[in-house]
PDB file of C-alpha atoms and ligand atoms in Angstrom:
ATOM      1  CA  MET Z   1       2.481  -8.308  39.460  1.00  0.00           C
ATOM      2  CA  GLU Z   2       1.891  -7.296  35.861  1.00  0.00           C
ATOM      3  CA  ASN Z   3      -0.647  -4.886  34.829  1.00  0.00           C
ATOM      4  CA  HIS Z   4      -2.942  -5.162  31.965  1.00  0.00           C
ATOM      5  CA  ASP Z   5      -4.943  -2.421  29.745  1.00  0.00           C
ATOM      6  CA  ALA Z   6      -8.328  -3.535  28.265  1.00  0.00           C
ATOM      7  CA  ARG Z   7      -8.505  -0.334  26.325  1.00  0.00           C
ATOM      8  CA  PRO Z   8      -8.341  -0.541  22.262  1.00  0.00           C
ATOM      9  CA  ILE Z   9      -5.658   0.275  20.103  1.00  0.00           C
ATOM     10  CA  GLY Z  10      -6.261   3.087  17.579  1.00  0.00           C
ATOM     11  CA  VAL Z  11      -4.797   2.557  13.921  1.00  0.00           C
ATOM     12  CA  PHE Z  12      -5.568   5.000  11.043  1.00  0.00           C
ATOM     13  CA  ASP Z  13      -4.383   5.374   7.316  1.00  0.00           C
ATOM     14  CA  SER Z  14      -6.002   7.249   4.488  1.00  0.00           C
ATOM     15  CA  GLY Z  15      -7.789   4.327   3.218  1.00  0.00           C
ATOM     16  CA  VAL Z  16      -7.559   0.506   3.202  1.00  0.00           C
ATOM     17  CA  GLY Z  17      -3.677  -0.010   3.002  1.00  0.00           C
ATOM     18  CA  GLY Z  18      -3.098   0.259   6.945  1.00  0.00           C
ATOM     19  CA  LEU Z  19      -5.281  -2.812   7.046  1.00  0.00           C
ATOM     20  CA  THR Z  20      -1.923  -4.886   6.029  1.00  0.00           C
ATOM     21  CA  VAL Z  21      -0.387  -3.337   9.276  1.00  0.00           C
ATOM     22  CA  LEU Z  22      -3.525  -4.165  11.388  1.00  0.00           C
ATOM     23  CA  GLN Z  23      -3.431  -7.715   9.855  1.00  0.00           C
ATOM     24  CA  ALA Z  24       0.284  -8.050  11.330  1.00  0.00           C
ATOM     25  CA  ALA Z  25      -0.540  -6.605  14.417  1.00  0.00           C
ATOM     26  CA  ARG Z  26      -3.617  -8.739  15.091  1.00  0.00           C
ATOM     27  CA  ALA Z  27      -1.534 -11.721  14.180  1.00  0.00           C
ATOM     28  CA  VAL Z  28       0.914 -11.298  17.212  1.00  0.00           C
ATOM     29  CA  LEU Z  29      -1.495  -9.597  19.430  1.00  0.00           C
ATOM     30  CA  PRO Z  30      -4.877 -11.846  19.327  1.00  0.00           C
ATOM     31  CA  ALA Z  31      -6.136 -10.653  22.333  1.00  0.00           C
ATOM     32  CA  GLU Z  32      -6.060  -6.937  21.631  1.00  0.00           C
ATOM     33  CA  HIS Z  33      -9.263  -4.900  20.481  1.00  0.00           C
ATOM     34  CA  PHE Z  34      -8.682  -2.773  17.526  1.00  0.00           C
ATOM     35  CA  ILE Z  35     -10.372   0.136  16.226  1.00  0.00           C
ATOM     36  CA  TYR Z  36      -9.154   1.074  12.592  1.00  0.00           C
ATOM     37  CA  LEU Z  37      -9.899   4.212  10.830  1.00  0.00           C
ATOM     38  CA  GLY Z  38      -9.535   4.515   7.063  1.00  0.00           C
ATOM     39  CA  ASP Z  39      -9.972   8.256   5.949  1.00  0.00           C
ATOM     40  CA  THR Z  40     -11.042   7.405   2.544  1.00  0.00           C
ATOM     41  CA  ALA Z  41     -13.025  10.721   2.283  1.00  0.00           C
ATOM     42  CA  ARG Z  42      -9.480  12.494   1.893  1.00  0.00           C
ATOM     43  CA  LEU Z  43      -7.364   9.809   0.203  1.00  0.00           C
ATOM     44  CA  PRO Z  44      -4.846  10.046  -1.056  1.00  0.00           C
ATOM     45  CA  TYR Z  45      -2.802  11.819   1.328  1.00  0.00           C
ATOM     46  CA  GLY Z  46       0.520  11.143  -0.729  1.00  0.00           C
ATOM     47  CA  THR Z  47      -0.069  13.867  -3.385  1.00  0.00           C
ATOM     48  CA  LYS Z  48      -0.986  16.701  -0.585  1.00  0.00           C
ATOM     49  CA  SER Z  49       1.210  19.248   0.974  1.00  0.00           C
ATOM     50  CA  PRO Z  50       2.589  18.533   4.479  1.00  0.00           C
ATOM     51  CA  ASP Z  51       0.317  20.990   6.225  1.00  0.00           C
ATOM     52  CA  THR Z  52      -2.781  19.149   4.885  1.00  0.00           C
ATOM     53  CA  VAL Z  53      -1.504  15.857   5.733  1.00  0.00           C
ATOM     54  CA  ARG Z  54      -0.761  16.987   9.213  1.00  0.00           C
ATOM     55  CA  ARG Z  55      -4.235  18.550   9.391  1.00  0.00           C
ATOM     56  CA  TYR Z  56      -5.744  15.304   8.283  1.00  0.00           C
ATOM     57  CA  ALA Z  57      -3.841  13.242  10.684  1.00  0.00           C
ATOM     58  CA  GLU Z  58      -4.550  15.258  13.644  1.00  0.00           C
ATOM     59  CA  ARG Z  59      -8.094  15.115  12.647  1.00  0.00           C
ATOM     60  CA  ALA Z  60      -8.069  11.474  12.489  1.00  0.00           C
ATOM     61  CA  ALA Z  61      -5.927  11.231  15.778  1.00  0.00           C
ATOM     62  CA  ALA Z  62      -8.248  13.167  17.307  1.00  0.00           C
ATOM     63  CA  PHE Z  63     -11.374  11.184  16.546  1.00  0.00           C
ATOM     64  CA  LEU Z  64      -9.670   8.049  17.709  1.00  0.00           C
ATOM     65  CA  GLY Z  65      -8.808   9.619  20.888  1.00  0.00           C
ATOM     66  CA  GLN Z  66     -12.403  10.100  21.702  1.00  0.00           C
ATOM     67  CA  HIS Z  67     -12.559   6.179  21.850  1.00  0.00           C
ATOM     68  CA  ASP Z  68     -10.410   5.985  24.932  1.00  0.00           C
ATOM     69  CA  ILE Z  69      -7.254   4.402  22.833  1.00  0.00           C
ATOM     70  CA  LYS Z  70      -4.214   3.250  24.908  1.00  0.00           C
ATOM     71  CA  LEU Z  71      -1.935   3.504  21.706  1.00  0.00           C
ATOM     72  CA  LEU Z  72      -2.159   5.041  18.326  1.00  0.00           C
ATOM     73  CA  VAL Z  73      -0.662   3.287  15.452  1.00  0.00           C
ATOM     74  CA  ILE Z  74       0.134   5.874  12.309  1.00  0.00           C
ATOM     75  CA  ALA Z  75      -0.433   2.745   9.888  1.00  0.00           C
ATOM     76  CA  CYS Z  76      -0.003   5.303   6.773  1.00  0.00           C
ATOM     77  CA  ASN Z  77       3.724   6.256   5.500  1.00  0.00           C
ATOM     78  CA  THR Z  78       3.009   9.486   4.393  1.00  0.00           C
ATOM     79  CA  ALA Z  79       1.142  10.522   7.432  1.00  0.00           C
ATOM     80  CA  SER Z  80       4.186   9.033   9.429  1.00  0.00           C
ATOM     81  CA  ALA Z  81       6.853  10.900   7.371  1.00  0.00           C
ATOM     82  CA  VAL Z  82       4.935  14.277   7.802  1.00  0.00           C
ATOM     83  CA  ALA Z  83       3.470  14.091  11.041  1.00  0.00           C
ATOM     84  CA  LEU Z  84       4.900  11.308  13.495  1.00  0.00           C
ATOM     85  CA  SER Z  85       7.007  13.484  15.631  1.00  0.00           C
ATOM     86  CA  SER Z  86       4.640  16.289  15.855  1.00  0.00           C
ATOM     87  CA  MET Z  87       2.008  13.959  17.122  1.00  0.00           C
ATOM     88  CA  GLN Z  88       4.263  12.014  19.568  1.00  0.00           C
ATOM     89  CA  LYS Z  89       4.545  15.561  21.204  1.00  0.00           C
ATOM     90  CA  SER Z  90       1.054  17.009  20.947  1.00  0.00           C
ATOM     91  CA  LEU Z  91      -0.547  13.552  22.047  1.00  0.00           C
ATOM     92  CA  ALA Z  92       1.960  12.462  24.764  1.00  0.00           C
ATOM     93  CA  PRO Z  93       1.530  10.701  27.326  1.00  0.00           C
ATOM     94  CA  LEU Z  94      -0.217   8.654  24.345  1.00  0.00           C
ATOM     95  CA  PRO Z  95       2.140   6.565  22.895  1.00  0.00           C
ATOM     96  CA  VAL Z  96       2.226   6.810  18.933  1.00  0.00           C
ATOM     97  CA  VAL Z  97       4.009   4.419  16.617  1.00  0.00           C
ATOM     98  CA  GLY Z  98       4.727   5.145  12.884  1.00  0.00           C
ATOM     99  CA  VAL Z  99       5.457   2.602   9.983  1.00  0.00           C
ATOM    100  CA  VAL Z 100       8.767   4.495   8.601  1.00  0.00           C
ATOM    101  CA  GLU Z 101      11.060   3.576  10.971  1.00  0.00           C
ATOM    102  CA  PRO Z 102      10.009   0.017  11.408  1.00  0.00           C
ATOM    103  CA  GLY Z 103      10.107  -0.287   7.714  1.00  0.00           C
ATOM    104  CA  ALA Z 104      13.670   1.026   7.390  1.00  0.00           C
ATOM    105  CA  ARG Z 105      14.974  -1.457  10.446  1.00  0.00           C
ATOM    106  CA  ALA Z 106      13.344  -4.396   8.294  1.00  0.00           C
ATOM    107  CA  ALA Z 107      15.265  -3.244   5.174  1.00  0.00           C
ATOM    108  CA  VAL Z 108      18.342  -2.907   6.943  1.00  0.00           C
ATOM    109  CA  ALA Z 109      18.012  -6.313   8.817  1.00  0.00           C
ATOM    110  CA  ALA Z 110      17.212  -8.053   5.458  1.00  0.00           C
ATOM    111  CA  MET Z 111      20.320  -6.629   3.756  1.00  0.00           C
ATOM    112  CA  PRO Z 112      22.749  -4.447   5.477  1.00  0.00           C
ATOM    113  CA  ALA Z 113      24.946  -2.102   3.403  1.00  0.00           C
ATOM    114  CA  ALA Z 114      22.797  -2.603   0.378  1.00  0.00           C
ATOM    115  CA  ARG Z 115      21.478  -0.319  -2.495  1.00  0.00           C
ATOM    116  CA  HIS Z 116      17.752   0.238  -1.392  1.00  0.00           C
ATOM    117  CA  LEU Z 117      15.112   1.604  -3.689  1.00  0.00           C
ATOM    118  CA  VAL Z 118      12.205   2.843  -1.753  1.00  0.00           C
ATOM    119  CA  LEU Z 119       8.871   2.873  -3.446  1.00  0.00           C
ATOM    120  CA  ALA Z 120       6.597   5.256  -1.880  1.00  0.00           C
ATOM    121  CA  THR Z 121       4.088   8.399  -2.289  1.00  0.00           C
ATOM    122  CA  GLU Z 122       5.316  12.056  -3.857  1.00  0.00           C
ATOM    123  CA  ALA Z 123       5.121  13.194   0.182  1.00  0.00           C
ATOM    124  CA  THR Z 124       7.215  10.482   1.575  1.00  0.00           C
ATOM    125  CA  VAL Z 125       9.775  10.853  -1.158  1.00  0.00           C
ATOM    126  CA  ARG Z 126       9.932  14.758  -0.943  1.00  0.00           C
ATOM    127  CA  LEU Z 127      10.391  14.535   2.808  1.00  0.00           C
ATOM    128  CA  HIS Z 128      13.263  11.616   2.316  1.00  0.00           C
ATOM    129  CA  ALA Z 129      11.787  10.059   5.430  1.00  0.00           C
ATOM    130  CA  TYR Z 130      12.966   6.578   4.477  1.00  0.00           C
ATOM    131  CA  ARG Z 131      16.271   7.685   3.022  1.00  0.00           C
ATOM    132  CA  ASP Z 132      17.236   9.487   6.729  1.00  0.00           C
ATOM    133  CA  ALA Z 133      15.670   6.365   8.646  1.00  0.00           C
ATOM    134  CA  VAL Z 134      17.679   3.834   6.908  1.00  0.00           C
ATOM    135  CA  LEU Z 135      21.012   5.967   6.868  1.00  0.00           C
ATOM    136  CA  ALA Z 136      20.628   6.333  10.642  1.00  0.00           C
ATOM    137  CA  LEU Z 137      20.449   2.885  10.995  1.00  0.00           C
ATOM    138  CA  ASP Z 138      23.205   1.751   8.431  1.00  0.00           C
ATOM    139  CA  PRO Z 139      25.206   4.616   6.973  1.00  0.00           C
ATOM    140  CA  ALA Z 140      26.780   1.932   4.905  1.00  0.00           C
ATOM    141  CA  ALA Z 141      23.703   1.658   2.836  1.00  0.00           C
ATOM    142  CA  ARG Z 142      22.993   3.861  -0.151  1.00  0.00           C
ATOM    143  CA  VAL Z 143      19.449   4.918  -0.873  1.00  0.00           C
ATOM    144  CA  ASP Z 144      17.344   6.317  -4.116  1.00  0.00           C
ATOM    145  CA  GLU Z 145      13.354   7.011  -3.611  1.00  0.00           C
ATOM    146  CA  LEU Z 146      10.882   6.804  -6.147  1.00  0.00           C
ATOM    147  CA  ALA Z 147       7.284   8.063  -6.089  1.00  0.00           C
ATOM    148  CA  CYS Z 148       4.803   5.603  -7.601  1.00  0.00           C
ATOM    149  CA  GLU Z 149       1.400   7.233  -7.271  1.00  0.00           C
ATOM    150  CA  LEU Z 150      -0.492   5.067  -9.990  1.00  0.00           C
ATOM    151  CA  LEU Z 151       0.388   1.966  -7.739  1.00  0.00           C
ATOM    152  CA  VAL Z 152      -1.807   3.330  -4.925  1.00  0.00           C
ATOM    153  CA  ALA Z 153      -4.754   3.682  -7.354  1.00  0.00           C
ATOM    154  CA  LEU Z 154      -4.214   0.227  -8.681  1.00  0.00           C
ATOM    155  CA  ALA Z 155      -4.088  -1.153  -4.983  1.00  0.00           C
ATOM    156  CA  GLU Z 156      -7.361   0.688  -4.138  1.00  0.00           C
ATOM    157  CA  GLU Z 157      -8.809  -0.776  -7.088  1.00  0.00           C
ATOM    158  CA  GLY Z 158      -8.086  -4.329  -6.441  1.00  0.00           C
ATOM    159  CA  TRP Z 159      -6.029  -4.478  -9.488  1.00  0.00           C
ATOM    160  CA  THR Z 160      -2.946  -6.036  -7.800  1.00  0.00           C
ATOM    161  CA  ASN Z 161      -2.220  -9.350  -9.437  1.00  0.00           C
ATOM    162  CA  ASP Z 162      -2.524  -9.030 -13.082  1.00  0.00           C
ATOM    163  CA  ALA Z 163      -0.791  -7.589 -16.247  1.00  0.00           C
ATOM    164  CA  ILE Z 164      -1.801  -4.069 -15.582  1.00  0.00           C
ATOM    165  CA  ALA Z 165      -0.235  -3.913 -12.482  1.00  0.00           C
ATOM    166  CA  VAL Z 166       3.118  -5.907 -13.849  1.00  0.00           C
ATOM    167  CA  ALA Z 167       3.129  -3.197 -16.859  1.00  0.00           C
ATOM    168  CA  ALA Z 168       2.822  -0.327 -14.404  1.00  0.00           C
ATOM    169  CA  ILE Z 169       5.717  -1.758 -12.063  1.00  0.00           C
ATOM    170  CA  ARG Z 170       7.546  -2.507 -15.069  1.00  0.00           C
ATOM    171  CA  ARG Z 171       7.321   1.269 -16.393  1.00  0.00           C
ATOM    172  CA  TYR Z 172       8.448   2.797 -12.930  1.00  0.00           C
ATOM    173  CA  LEU Z 173      11.264   0.246 -12.479  1.00  0.00           C
ATOM    174  CA  GLU Z 174      12.718   0.132 -15.833  1.00  0.00           C
ATOM    175  CA  PRO Z 175      15.283   2.889 -15.318  1.00  0.00           C
ATOM    176  CA  TYR Z 176      16.908   1.036 -12.316  1.00  0.00           C
ATOM    177  CA  PHE Z 177      17.141  -2.399 -13.826  1.00  0.00           C
ATOM    178  CA  GLU Z 178      17.700  -1.664 -17.605  1.00  0.00           C
ATOM    179  CA  ASN Z 179      21.155  -0.330 -17.909  1.00  0.00           C
ATOM    180  CA  GLY Z 180      20.682   2.000 -14.378  1.00  0.00           C
ATOM    181  CA  THR Z 181      23.674   3.099 -12.561  1.00  0.00           C
ATOM    182  CA  PHE Z 182      21.916   2.562  -9.136  1.00  0.00           C
ATOM    183  CA  ARG Z 183      20.613  -1.316  -9.530  1.00  0.00           C
ATOM    184  CA  PRO Z 184      18.836  -1.934  -6.316  1.00  0.00           C
ATOM    185  CA  GLN Z 185      19.369  -4.920  -4.229  1.00  0.00           C
ATOM    186  CA  SER Z 186      16.336  -4.105  -2.157  1.00  0.00           C
ATOM    187  CA  LEU Z 187      13.296  -2.548  -2.523  1.00  0.00           C
ATOM    188  CA  ILE Z 188      11.185  -1.056   0.306  1.00  0.00           C
ATOM    189  CA  LEU Z 189       7.685  -0.903  -0.093  1.00  0.00           C
ATOM    190  CA  GLY Z 190       7.446   2.625   1.646  1.00  0.00           C
ATOM    191  CA  CYS Z 191       3.676   2.839   1.012  1.00  0.00           C
ATOM    192  CA  THR Z 192       1.100   0.815   2.855  1.00  0.00           C
ATOM    193  CA  HIS Z 193      -0.709  -0.233  -0.248  1.00  0.00           C
ATOM    194  CA  PHE Z 194       2.224  -1.625  -2.188  1.00  0.00           C
ATOM    195  CA  PRO Z 195       2.638  -4.934  -0.038  1.00  0.00           C
ATOM    196  CA  LEU Z 196      -0.542  -6.307  -2.120  1.00  0.00           C
ATOM    197  CA  LEU Z 197       1.388  -5.634  -5.058  1.00  0.00           C
ATOM    198  CA  ARG Z 198       4.370  -7.794  -3.745  1.00  0.00           C
ATOM    199  CA  HIS Z 199       3.837 -10.559  -6.317  1.00  0.00           C
ATOM    200  CA  ALA Z 200       3.783  -8.195  -9.365  1.00  0.00           C
ATOM    201  CA  VAL Z 201       6.687  -6.457  -8.009  1.00  0.00           C
ATOM    202  CA  ARG Z 202       8.592  -9.946  -7.945  1.00  0.00           C
ATOM    203  CA  GLU Z 203       7.816 -10.652 -11.115  1.00  0.00           C
ATOM    204  CA  VAL Z 204       9.149  -7.783 -12.452  1.00  0.00           C
ATOM    205  CA  VAL Z 205      12.503  -7.656 -10.100  1.00  0.00           C
ATOM    206  CA  GLY Z 206      13.188 -11.387 -10.284  1.00  0.00           C
ATOM    207  CA  ALA Z 207      14.345 -13.478  -7.359  1.00  0.00           C
ATOM    208  CA  ASP Z 208      17.583 -11.641  -6.276  1.00  0.00           C
ATOM    209  CA  VAL Z 209      15.977  -8.523  -4.917  1.00  0.00           C
ATOM    210  CA  ALA Z 210      14.952  -8.318  -1.485  1.00  0.00           C
ATOM    211  CA  ILE Z 211      11.288  -6.981  -1.120  1.00  0.00           C
ATOM    212  CA  VAL Z 212      10.484  -5.573   2.499  1.00  0.00           C
ATOM    213  CA  ASP Z 213       7.624  -3.775   3.855  1.00  0.00           C
ATOM    214  CA  SER Z 214       6.843  -2.383   7.513  1.00  0.00           C
ATOM    215  CA  ALA Z 215       3.981  -4.586   8.440  1.00  0.00           C
ATOM    216  CA  LYS Z 216       5.438  -7.201  10.334  1.00  0.00           C
ATOM    217  CA  THR Z 217       8.146  -5.130  11.942  1.00  0.00           C
ATOM    218  CA  THR Z 218       5.565  -2.243  13.044  1.00  0.00           C
ATOM    219  CA  ALA Z 219       3.587  -5.118  14.617  1.00  0.00           C
ATOM    220  CA  GLU Z 220       6.583  -6.266  16.664  1.00  0.00           C
ATOM    221  CA  VAL Z 221       7.144  -2.416  17.707  1.00  0.00           C
ATOM    222  CA  VAL Z 222       3.708  -2.199  19.082  1.00  0.00           C
ATOM    223  CA  LYS Z 223       3.766  -5.352  20.853  1.00  0.00           C
ATOM    224  CA  THR Z 224       7.069  -4.651  22.541  1.00  0.00           C
ATOM    225  CA  LEU Z 225       6.059  -1.450  23.343  1.00  0.00           C
ATOM    226  CA  LEU Z 226       2.669  -2.685  25.101  1.00  0.00           C
ATOM    227  CA  ARG Z 227       5.024  -5.060  26.975  1.00  0.00           C
ATOM    228  CA  ASP Z 228       7.270  -2.683  28.150  1.00  0.00           C
ATOM    229  CA  GLN Z 229       4.568  -0.325  29.331  1.00  0.00           C
ATOM    230  CA  GLN Z 230       2.467  -2.923  30.844  1.00  0.00           C
ATOM    231  CA  LEU Z 231      -0.357  -2.144  28.514  1.00  0.00           C
ATOM    232  CA  LEU Z 232      -1.141  -5.552  26.877  1.00  0.00           C
ATOM    233  CA  ALA Z 233      -4.716  -6.604  27.068  1.00  0.00           C
ATOM    234  CA  PRO Z 234      -5.765  -9.170  29.658  1.00  0.00           C
ATOM    235  CA  PRO Z 235      -4.558 -12.463  28.606  1.00  0.00           C
ATOM    236  CA  GLY Z 236      -7.042 -15.273  27.162  1.00  0.00           C
ATOM    237  CA  ARG Z 237      -9.343 -12.533  25.984  1.00  0.00           C
ATOM    238  CA  ASP Z 238     -10.913 -12.708  22.401  1.00  0.00           C
ATOM    239  CA  GLY Z 239      -9.554  -9.923  20.316  1.00  0.00           C
ATOM    240  CA  ALA Z 240     -12.041  -7.428  18.476  1.00  0.00           C
ATOM    241  CA  LEU Z 241     -12.083  -5.353  15.454  1.00  0.00           C
ATOM    242  CA  ASN Z 242     -14.076  -1.922  14.823  1.00  0.00           C
ATOM    243  CA  LEU Z 243     -13.640  -0.766  11.050  1.00  0.00           C
ATOM    244  CA  LEU Z 244     -14.609   2.699  10.249  1.00  0.00           C
ATOM    245  CA  ALA Z 245     -14.110   4.636   7.305  1.00  0.00           C
ATOM    246  CA  THR Z 246     -14.958   8.304   6.529  1.00  0.00           C
ATOM    247  CA  ASP Z 247     -16.559   7.513   3.159  1.00  0.00           C
ATOM    248  CA  GLY Z 248     -17.775   4.546   0.984  1.00  0.00           C
ATOM    249  CA  ALA Z 249     -18.081   1.714   3.381  1.00  0.00           C
ATOM    250  CA  GLY Z 250     -18.957  -0.675   0.427  1.00  0.00           C
ATOM    251  CA  ARG Z 251     -16.149   0.059  -1.436  1.00  0.00           C
ATOM    252  CA  PHE Z 252     -13.920  -0.044   1.870  1.00  0.00           C
ATOM    253  CA  ALA Z 253     -15.268  -3.622   2.492  1.00  0.00           C
ATOM    254  CA  ARG Z 254     -15.116  -4.899  -1.013  1.00  0.00           C
ATOM    255  CA  VAL Z 255     -11.137  -3.731  -1.499  1.00  0.00           C
ATOM    256  CA  GLY Z 256     -10.098  -3.711   2.168  1.00  0.00           C
ATOM    257  CA  GLY Z 257     -10.792  -7.568   2.619  1.00  0.00           C
ATOM    258  CA  ASN Z 258      -7.773  -8.277   0.363  1.00  0.00           C
ATOM    259  CA  PHE Z 259      -5.545  -6.300   2.601  1.00  0.00           C
ATOM    260  CA  LEU Z 260      -6.820  -7.674   5.700  1.00  0.00           C
ATOM    261  CA  GLY Z 261      -6.747 -11.075   4.394  1.00  0.00           C
ATOM    262  CA  GLN Z 262     -10.248 -11.753   5.477  1.00  0.00           C
ATOM    263  CA  GLU Z 263     -13.620 -11.317   3.616  1.00  0.00           C
ATOM    264  CA  LEU Z 264     -15.588  -8.157   4.669  1.00  0.00           C
ATOM    265  CA  SER Z 265     -19.113  -7.131   3.992  1.00  0.00           C
ATOM    266  CA  THR Z 266     -20.411  -3.484   4.186  1.00  0.00           C
ATOM    267  CA  ASP Z 267     -22.147  -4.192   7.620  1.00  0.00           C
ATOM    268  CA  ASP Z 268     -18.576  -4.618   8.900  1.00  0.00           C
ATOM    269  CA  VAL Z 269     -17.492  -1.294   8.043  1.00  0.00           C
ATOM    270  CA  HIS Z 270     -18.867   2.183   9.944  1.00  0.00           C
ATOM    271  CA  LEU Z 271     -18.999   5.534   8.598  1.00  0.00           C
ATOM    272  CA  ALA Z 272     -17.297   8.073  10.675  1.00  0.00           C
ATOM    273  CA  ASP Z 273     -17.819  11.841  10.142  1.00  0.00           C
ATOM    274  CA  LEU Z 274     -14.667  13.682  11.227  1.00  0.00           C
TER     275      LEU Z 274
HETATM  276  N1  DGL G 301      -1.420   5.272   2.921  1.00  0.00           N
HETATM  277  C1  DGL G 301      -0.663   6.101   2.119  1.00  0.00           C
HETATM  278  C2  DGL G 301       0.854   5.849   2.272  1.00  0.00           C
HETATM  279  O1  DGL G 301       1.163   4.760   3.141  1.00  0.00           O
HETATM  280  C3  DGL G 301      -0.877   5.681   0.777  1.00  0.00           C
HETATM  281  C4  DGL G 301      -2.223   6.221   0.117  1.00  0.00           C
HETATM  282  C5  DGL G 301      -2.183   7.611   0.152  1.00  0.00           C
HETATM  283  O2  DGL G 301      -1.618   8.600  -0.627  1.00  0.00           O
HETATM  284  O3  DGL G 301      -2.894   8.227   0.929  1.00  0.00           O
HETATM  285  O4  DGL G 301       1.668   6.554   1.858  1.00  0.00           O
END
């Protein structure tokens, strides 16, 4: 007989970006209860040192651990790059899933043996998390990585689909697409905030370049893990969502709605003190 587990899944990010992963996970796991923590008081993680990011991530995980979660999703590329393996060890037997490996897998599946350009935060780029993950899956691939911090701010501001976003992306990508020696065939959106800028990125790079992110593949990894470990929620149950932020519930609701794909009000977001 199959067992089920009614406990919630914990998801955290430094801000609203991880809501793209949450949206994808809810789509494939409609009976699950999710508790999402956006560490908005400490955002951005991407410009901080690995020690600081690890400390923040551990604090967020400990907070979610108090809510009796059955699985933790680190829906933040920077925190995944810095702390996934140490957190998998320290939180065992709680399963912990990050977003970098699923993102690399999506890119390799979309375009094998390709030239990939990873757009990410400074910390993710410095650790070469995506390069290593892509090359482990596809040694014939070539990978370059580019830190695009301004795009995090644009996404947090909700300026994702306008001339400012296009101009910023053009500025970052020009060296690669105008006479560059490394012309990417695939762009990996290696930051949770960047899927929101997908249309603006497409406008800059044209139709021929693959654009991949980790949201859907991470959701599939979560689903497979829950099924394999008999941790899926009782079937037929209605899923639920508890949204928490460490600062600025109003701002989280205003901007987060775009990331989650549903309108949010300030009342939907509760403040958490870590
Ligand atoms: N969530 C972060 C990531 O995916 C981006 C925002 C930040 O720097 O905190 O890397």
